Amino acid sequence: MKLYIYIIISAVLLFSSCNDFLDKYPENTVDIQEVDYTKTEDMFKPAAGIYARIRSNNGFGSWATYGLIAVRGDDIDKGSSPSDQPDLTDAENFNYSQLGGYWALNGAWQGLYNLVLNSNAALVALDEYNKYTTTDSEKKLNTQYQAEVRFMRAYAYFYLVRLFGDIPLVVDNKDVLTNSLKTPRVDIYKFINDEITFCVANLPALRPNEMPYKGQVTMYTALALKAKANSDINDWDAVLSATNEIVNSGRFSLYSSFYDYFKLPGCLANENLFELEYAVIDGTVFASDAWFEFQGPRNGFVGDKIGGGWGFLTPSPKFEALFKARGESDRFETTFLFAGTTTREGDVLKPSIAPEGYDRVFNGKTYLPSTQLPVGKTTYGLGNNIRMLRYADVLLLNAEAKVRKGQNGDTPFNEVRTRAKMTNLTNVTLDQILEERSIELAGEWGERFYDLVRTGKAESTLNGFVTGKSEFYPVPQAQIDLNPNLR
């Protein structure tokens, strides 16, 4: 049987390390594909297409979307010159009335909903394939692929609700998005939790790097999302249950070196519960939408081994002082990349030249040494993966959940500190755990901002933040024009 369906259909996905792929990467895609659903050996293709979509500029590989996610915490500043993307300054300062027409805000909405709609279509395709499965193992595999797609759709909704609050919930593309009503935020989180329940029941109990296509999401990936989503809504029983299951599995561990973790050796490490994968294969470049360059050193490097970046999302002076006051070494060297210095690999950054000093320091977590770049390539960060969900975050959420439930959180808390070469603490408090999160996760996916919001500390910590007004971006004006229900 042959049907037409709107969906991204890709070749076989994923790979065994940052440079050692099992198969051809799924980049050649089409919008309308005649699909023979009787060929059940092809039923991974709809899921493969969503993996390709989630890492693209219509997913989480978009620098513009990432900028909006990350810019509002006190751990980082907007960076670059004041005249470059000034709308991000308004976002940083919670001047939301200026953002309705911001192209990047509309792009984030469109990109994440595009991921949702493509996921919906992929699930329709998998249902069609399932009509022609003939063995229990085929049916089980089909259900697993559905769970992978449903995880990625839930992950898109997780960031949509974090960015915009009440949003349309679309699980069937027959529902016209331009006529959809807003769904309350609490119901979006319920949907995410319901999806996770399905994922946990139908995904393998493996690390992503143990999967057939290395990097596929697993039961533990879904549990990590459950922990993060429920921390947003302060359901600490759910957080504790999810993180305990991950920790007690014994399958995950922190990469030995915090510094090297963010470079090629940390790709597909045992710490990673979900990551976006990129590489150069046979001369073909599979890269994010300038996600690394967006945060790279504005003045570049001496010589021609590494190209420069745009200088956005720079570590803040406030956090530079905090790192120094705490005596941080590994995490300081990893997080702060200073102009005019030489890295441990011998790459020399050009000195600062801006009188305002906005090109003085950059996000070192995006730095990839010249010795690790693909042969013949100089693009900043090229070939590295983007870490999305990692075990250190799980450990700190586990410690926080335990303390909130009247238990001792020292063991998971100190596991993170030990890797960072910091001394162990005893009877850790909630404030100590939250500060540890701010250091460990500095400059990553807006975690500092979301932690301040969920703990009620945002207004007292962030200049310009007003409780009840600043938690969520406005719906883009272009979307209101299409759907007045979104006002």
XYZ file of C-alpha atoms in Angstrom:
487
model
C 0.000 0.000 0.000
C 1.301 3.467 -0.899
C 0.161 6.721 0.649
C 1.271 10.334 0.522
C 2.134 12.042 3.776
C 3.754 15.311 4.791
C 6.821 14.277 6.750
C 10.562 14.394 6.717
C 11.856 11.020 5.611
C 15.570 10.449 6.056
C 18.224 7.851 5.589
C 19.558 5.831 8.519
C 20.460 7.897 11.585
C 23.101 8.302 14.184
C 26.605 7.258 14.803
C 29.097 5.755 17.192
C 31.194 8.795 18.098
C 31.668 12.354 16.965
C 33.718 11.187 13.993
C 32.970 7.478 13.627
C 29.552 6.977 12.063
C 27.725 3.701 11.662
C 25.831 4.859 8.611
C 25.065 7.805 6.399
C 23.705 10.765 8.310
C 20.028 11.577 7.631
C 20.320 14.904 5.877
C 18.748 14.257 2.478
C 15.081 14.906 3.207
C 11.927 15.633 1.265
C 8.664 17.291 2.293
C 6.300 15.019 0.400
C 7.331 11.417 0.048
C 5.513 8.475 -1.458
C 5.885 5.877 1.248
C 5.406 2.151 0.799
C 4.290 1.177 4.284
C 4.504 -2.511 3.508
C 8.310 -2.156 3.692
C 8.438 -2.376 7.455
C 12.223 -2.548 7.333
C 12.030 1.216 6.624
C 9.877 2.124 9.610
C 12.725 3.820 11.467
C 12.764 6.507 8.791
C 9.991 8.677 10.292
C 11.830 8.692 13.642
C 15.127 9.375 11.881
C 13.571 12.407 10.270
C 12.615 13.825 13.659
C 16.149 13.328 14.957
C 17.342 15.319 11.948
C 14.718 17.972 12.626
C 15.438 18.351 16.340
C 19.106 19.098 15.748
C 18.440 21.540 12.892
C 17.760 25.271 12.800
C 14.069 24.318 13.096
C 14.818 22.589 16.379
C 17.400 23.086 19.082
C 20.345 23.725 16.774
C 19.086 27.265 16.154
C 21.337 29.962 17.595
C 18.453 32.438 17.687
C 16.191 30.118 19.679
C 19.042 29.277 22.020
C 19.756 32.956 22.584
C 16.207 33.536 23.793
C 16.352 30.466 26.037
C 19.691 31.338 27.605
C 19.923 35.128 27.849
C 17.755 35.897 30.885
C 19.852 34.487 33.750
C 22.450 36.393 35.770
C 25.114 33.831 34.836
C 25.558 35.285 31.372
C 25.284 38.599 29.554
C 23.915 39.147 26.066
C 27.436 39.806 24.738
C 28.617 41.044 21.330
C 28.320 44.767 20.556
C 25.383 46.777 21.893
C 24.097 47.296 18.334
C 24.227 43.597 17.428
C 20.848 41.890 18.022
C 19.639 44.643 20.381
C 16.361 42.776 20.813
C 18.290 40.230 22.876
C 19.158 43.089 25.238
C 15.444 43.757 25.641
C 14.956 40.037 26.349
C 17.792 40.097 28.890
C 16.281 43.117 30.630
C 12.682 41.806 30.484
C 11.533 44.638 28.209
C 9.042 42.281 26.591
C 6.860 45.051 25.152
C 9.637 45.597 22.598
C 9.788 41.975 21.460
C 6.416 41.306 19.804
C 7.827 41.765 16.313
C 11.261 40.262 16.978
C 12.035 37.854 14.158
C 13.906 35.443 16.439
C 10.971 35.170 18.841
C 8.688 34.249 15.960
C 11.361 31.898 14.659
C 11.552 30.082 17.998
C 7.777 29.628 18.043
C 7.694 28.448 14.434
C 10.692 26.155 14.758
C 9.484 24.353 17.879
C 5.936 23.997 16.564
C 7.368 22.762 13.271
C 9.075 20.049 15.316
C 5.731 19.248 16.973
C 3.855 19.058 13.665
C 6.527 16.911 12.043
C 6.445 14.613 15.074
C 2.672 14.306 14.721
C 3.126 13.346 11.072
C 5.853 10.844 11.957
C 3.493 9.150 14.397
C 0.861 8.846 11.648
C 3.472 7.209 9.433
C 4.487 4.788 12.174
C 0.845 3.842 12.665
C 0.643 3.051 8.955
C 3.780 0.902 9.111
C 2.372 -0.889 12.131
C -0.563 -2.152 10.045
C 1.914 -4.308 8.119
C 4.056 -5.587 10.978
C 3.764 -9.363 11.284
C 5.858 -10.329 14.313
C 5.865 -9.354 17.957
C 9.427 -8.049 17.611
C 8.409 -5.781 14.711
C 5.443 -4.456 16.666
C 7.626 -3.842 19.711
C 10.156 -1.973 17.569
C 7.414 0.136 16.031
C 6.183 1.068 19.513
C 9.747 1.967 20.519
C 10.085 4.299 17.523
C 6.763 5.896 18.448
C 8.128 6.470 21.953
C 11.269 8.099 20.542
C 9.173 10.503 18.488
C 6.833 11.191 21.391
C 9.822 12.021 23.587
C 11.079 14.573 21.073
C 7.614 16.095 20.733
C 7.376 16.327 24.538
C 10.823 17.928 24.615
C 9.663 20.567 22.134
C 6.635 21.281 24.320
C 8.900 21.477 27.385
C 10.731 24.449 25.900
C 7.617 25.972 24.367
C 5.940 26.060 27.786
C 9.120 27.337 29.427
C 9.348 30.145 26.869
C 5.697 31.121 26.431
C 3.620 29.676 29.307
C 0.066 28.924 28.087
C 0.306 27.635 24.507
C -1.729 25.613 21.992
C -1.508 21.847 22.440
C -1.604 20.175 19.037
C -1.324 16.394 18.848
C -3.127 15.902 15.547
C -2.255 17.906 12.446
C -5.900 17.867 11.429
C -6.286 20.494 14.138
C -5.513 23.801 12.477
C -2.780 25.509 14.495
C -3.896 28.961 13.365
C -7.287 28.422 15.051
C -6.062 26.688 18.199
C -6.834 27.962 21.674
C -4.239 28.339 24.396
C -3.900 25.379 26.752
C -3.091 26.259 30.380
C 0.502 25.721 31.390
C -0.445 23.119 34.009
C -2.117 21.014 31.310
C 0.955 21.229 29.069
C 3.038 19.779 31.902
C 0.417 17.063 32.404
C 0.697 16.218 28.705
C 4.494 16.062 28.972
C 4.207 13.734 31.969
C 1.703 11.505 30.180
C 4.018 11.268 27.177
C 6.941 10.404 29.446
C 4.909 7.605 31.017
C 4.477 6.058 27.563
C 8.167 6.589 26.758
C 9.396 5.006 29.983
C 7.220 1.948 29.347
C 8.392 1.480 25.762
C 12.012 2.615 25.524
C 15.010 0.391 26.340
C 16.631 0.628 29.784
C 19.989 1.542 28.250
C 22.272 4.541 27.959
C 21.940 6.383 24.643
C 25.487 5.322 23.746
C 24.437 1.676 24.143
C 21.663 1.931 21.555
C 21.883 0.413 18.037
C 22.127 3.910 16.555
C 24.259 5.532 19.210
C 22.569 8.544 20.690
C 18.985 7.322 20.379
C 16.829 8.330 23.320
C 16.126 5.714 25.982
C 13.983 5.181 29.058
C 16.523 7.147 31.085
C 16.385 10.087 28.671
C 12.647 10.231 29.278
C 13.158 10.034 33.040
C 15.605 12.940 32.900
C 12.990 15.039 31.127
C 10.439 13.951 33.743
C 12.745 15.200 36.493
C 13.291 18.556 34.839
C 9.646 19.115 33.920
C 8.464 18.294 37.423
C 11.100 20.513 39.031
C 9.508 23.375 37.072
C 6.180 22.701 38.795
C 7.708 21.736 42.168
C 6.505 18.125 42.186
C 9.435 16.805 44.194
C 8.012 13.327 44.642
C 8.117 12.919 40.849
C 11.606 14.438 40.647
C 12.923 12.129 43.351
C 11.364 9.045 41.782
C 12.735 9.812 38.308
C 16.229 10.746 39.431
C 16.472 7.808 41.827
C 15.675 5.440 38.967
C 18.444 6.939 36.839
C 21.016 7.028 39.643
C 20.176 3.577 40.987
C 20.452 2.026 37.521
C 24.245 2.293 37.833
C 24.478 2.904 34.096
C 25.553 6.543 34.192
C 28.672 8.292 35.442
C 30.271 11.699 35.181
C 32.989 12.060 32.578
C 36.313 12.139 34.408
C 37.372 15.617 33.254
C 34.943 18.535 33.384
C 37.144 20.421 30.911
C 37.340 17.624 28.346
C 33.691 16.698 28.750
C 32.612 19.653 26.596
C 35.012 18.689 23.832
C 35.191 15.704 21.492
C 36.059 13.146 24.208
C 32.749 13.969 25.890
C 30.625 13.180 22.845
C 28.350 10.214 23.574
C 29.905 9.864 27.017
C 28.270 7.902 29.830
C 27.207 11.270 31.286
C 25.000 12.111 28.322
C 21.280 11.377 28.425
C 20.547 13.381 25.281
C 22.692 15.321 22.829
C 22.484 16.779 19.340
C 25.051 15.157 17.069
C 27.113 16.779 14.332
C 30.152 15.909 12.233
C 31.913 16.166 8.889
C 31.582 12.978 6.844
C 33.484 12.466 3.600
C 33.735 16.217 3.209
C 30.030 16.824 3.832
C 29.378 19.156 6.757
C 26.539 18.403 9.185
C 26.469 21.394 11.505
C 24.122 23.332 13.720
C 22.777 26.725 12.728
C 25.938 28.550 13.893
C 25.116 27.524 17.491
C 28.808 27.342 18.403
C 29.910 30.355 16.349
C 27.162 32.437 17.985
C 29.001 32.048 21.297
C 32.573 31.954 19.979
C 35.340 34.553 20.547
C 34.467 37.708 18.669
C 38.064 38.570 17.784
C 39.035 35.033 16.885
C 42.359 33.281 17.297
C 45.917 34.060 16.298
C 46.808 32.163 13.139
C 44.339 30.349 10.953
C 43.644 27.128 12.836
C 40.273 28.236 14.291
C 37.800 30.751 12.982
C 36.236 33.372 15.197
C 32.710 33.712 16.510
C 30.055 36.307 17.150
C 30.700 36.824 20.855
C 27.191 36.345 22.262
C 26.113 34.909 25.649
C 29.242 35.764 27.583
C 29.803 34.707 31.219
C 28.830 37.565 33.517
C 31.242 39.490 35.778
C 28.985 38.533 38.690
C 29.609 34.852 38.043
C 33.283 35.394 37.332
C 33.574 36.817 40.852
C 31.500 33.943 42.273
C 33.677 31.294 40.633
C 36.813 32.976 41.985
C 35.383 33.382 45.487
C 34.552 29.662 45.570
C 38.067 28.697 44.449
C 36.843 26.999 41.292
C 39.609 25.743 38.994
C 38.419 23.169 36.428
C 34.979 24.695 36.067
C 36.460 28.199 35.888
C 38.897 27.265 33.105
C 36.137 25.453 31.222
C 33.459 28.131 31.521
C 35.519 31.302 31.002
C 37.482 31.760 27.776
C 39.424 35.016 27.981
C 40.610 37.131 25.076
C 44.394 37.408 24.842
C 45.084 34.108 26.607
C 46.430 30.740 25.508
C 44.399 27.579 26.056
C 45.963 24.416 27.460
C 45.985 23.030 23.883
C 48.030 25.996 22.669
C 45.355 27.970 20.810
C 45.971 31.711 21.253
C 43.015 34.080 21.438
C 43.384 37.554 19.989
C 43.258 40.347 22.595
C 40.258 42.473 23.420
C 39.922 45.627 21.333
C 36.482 46.984 22.275
C 36.711 49.890 24.746
C 33.489 48.684 26.380
C 35.109 45.329 27.055
C 32.315 43.234 25.537
C 34.907 41.095 23.747
C 36.903 40.279 26.900
C 35.472 36.860 27.831
C 33.432 34.152 26.111
C 31.612 30.894 26.877
C 34.411 28.365 27.127
C 31.984 25.431 27.065
C 31.628 25.975 23.313
C 35.387 25.963 22.641
C 36.759 23.084 20.558
C 40.581 22.986 20.239
C 42.111 23.251 16.784
C 43.564 19.763 17.275
C 40.007 18.358 17.492
C 38.499 20.131 14.497
C 37.822 18.029 11.371
C 40.820 17.882 9.060
C 40.952 20.914 6.811
C 38.182 22.771 8.685
C 38.451 25.848 10.885
C 34.809 26.693 11.709
C 34.441 27.297 15.430
C 33.067 24.237 17.231
C 32.561 22.244 14.043
C 32.068 18.522 14.665
C 31.215 18.863 18.345
C 27.889 17.781 19.833
C 25.473 19.968 21.782
C 24.820 18.574 25.254
C 21.135 18.742 26.146
C 20.486 16.463 29.150
C 23.363 15.336 31.308
C 23.880 13.227 34.384
C 25.367 16.047 36.490
C 22.032 17.847 36.238
C 20.236 14.639 37.289
C 22.517 14.243 40.317
C 21.916 17.789 41.491
C 18.156 17.465 41.012
C 18.344 14.215 42.979
C 20.188 15.997 45.805
C 17.663 18.836 45.759
C 14.676 16.477 45.793
C 16.143 14.549 48.715
C 16.742 17.677 50.782
C 13.270 18.995 49.981
C 11.860 15.649 51.163
C 13.822 15.771 54.425
C 16.510 13.343 53.283
C 20.286 13.739 53.029
C 21.497 14.831 49.596
C 25.239 14.721 50.223
C 26.118 11.725 48.035
C 24.814 12.948 44.654
C 25.829 16.519 45.462
C 29.414 15.568 46.269
C 29.727 13.364 43.213
C 29.430 16.526 41.137
C 31.871 18.452 43.339
C 34.439 15.646 43.290
C 34.622 15.723 39.507
C 35.161 19.501 39.739
C 38.006 18.969 42.254
C 36.077 20.701 45.026
C 36.022 19.467 48.627
C 33.058 17.478 49.862
C 30.417 19.127 52.047
C 28.181 17.539 54.664
C 24.506 18.099 55.408
C 24.142 20.221 52.297
C 21.360 22.791 52.276
C 18.974 23.784 49.537
C 20.851 27.061 48.978
C 24.146 25.193 48.608
C 22.607 22.852 46.047
C 21.133 25.719 44.041
C 24.468 27.533 44.029
C 26.186 24.327 42.927
C 23.702 24.037 40.060
C 24.442 27.616 39.038
C 28.166 26.842 38.829
C 27.936 23.400 37.227
C 25.326 24.440 34.649
C 26.485 28.035 34.052
C 25.736 29.174 30.521
C 23.710 26.051 29.682
C 20.132 26.201 28.367
C 18.911 28.954 30.675
C 19.092 26.664 33.694
C 20.034 29.477 36.048
C 16.996 31.557 35.005
C 14.583 28.645 35.323
C 16.015 27.727 38.732
C 15.486 31.286 39.967
C 11.918 31.332 38.667
C 10.872 27.994 40.172
C 12.394 28.885 43.567
C 10.784 32.337 43.693
C 14.160 34.101 43.744
C 14.055 35.710 40.303
C 12.653 39.104 41.326
C 15.192 39.597 44.110
C 18.094 38.468 41.899
C 17.440 39.658 38.337
C 17.305 43.347 37.485
C 14.016 44.203 35.809
C 12.250 40.931 36.600
C 8.674 41.324 37.864
C 6.934 38.269 39.281
C 3.817 37.448 37.293
C 5.020 39.387 34.235
C 8.563 38.323 33.375
C 8.419 34.539 33.479
C 7.272 34.129 29.874
C 7.890 35.824 26.564
C 4.898 37.314 24.743
C 3.372 35.326 21.912
C 4.946 36.697 18.701
C 2.778 39.287 16.988
C 2.974 37.356 13.723
C 1.296 34.398 15.448
C -1.419 36.599 16.970
C -2.080 38.002 13.494
C -2.617 34.449 12.259
C -4.579 33.329 15.315
C -6.276 36.050 17.423
C -7.044 33.350 20.034
C -3.432 33.751 21.171
C -3.898 37.290 22.505
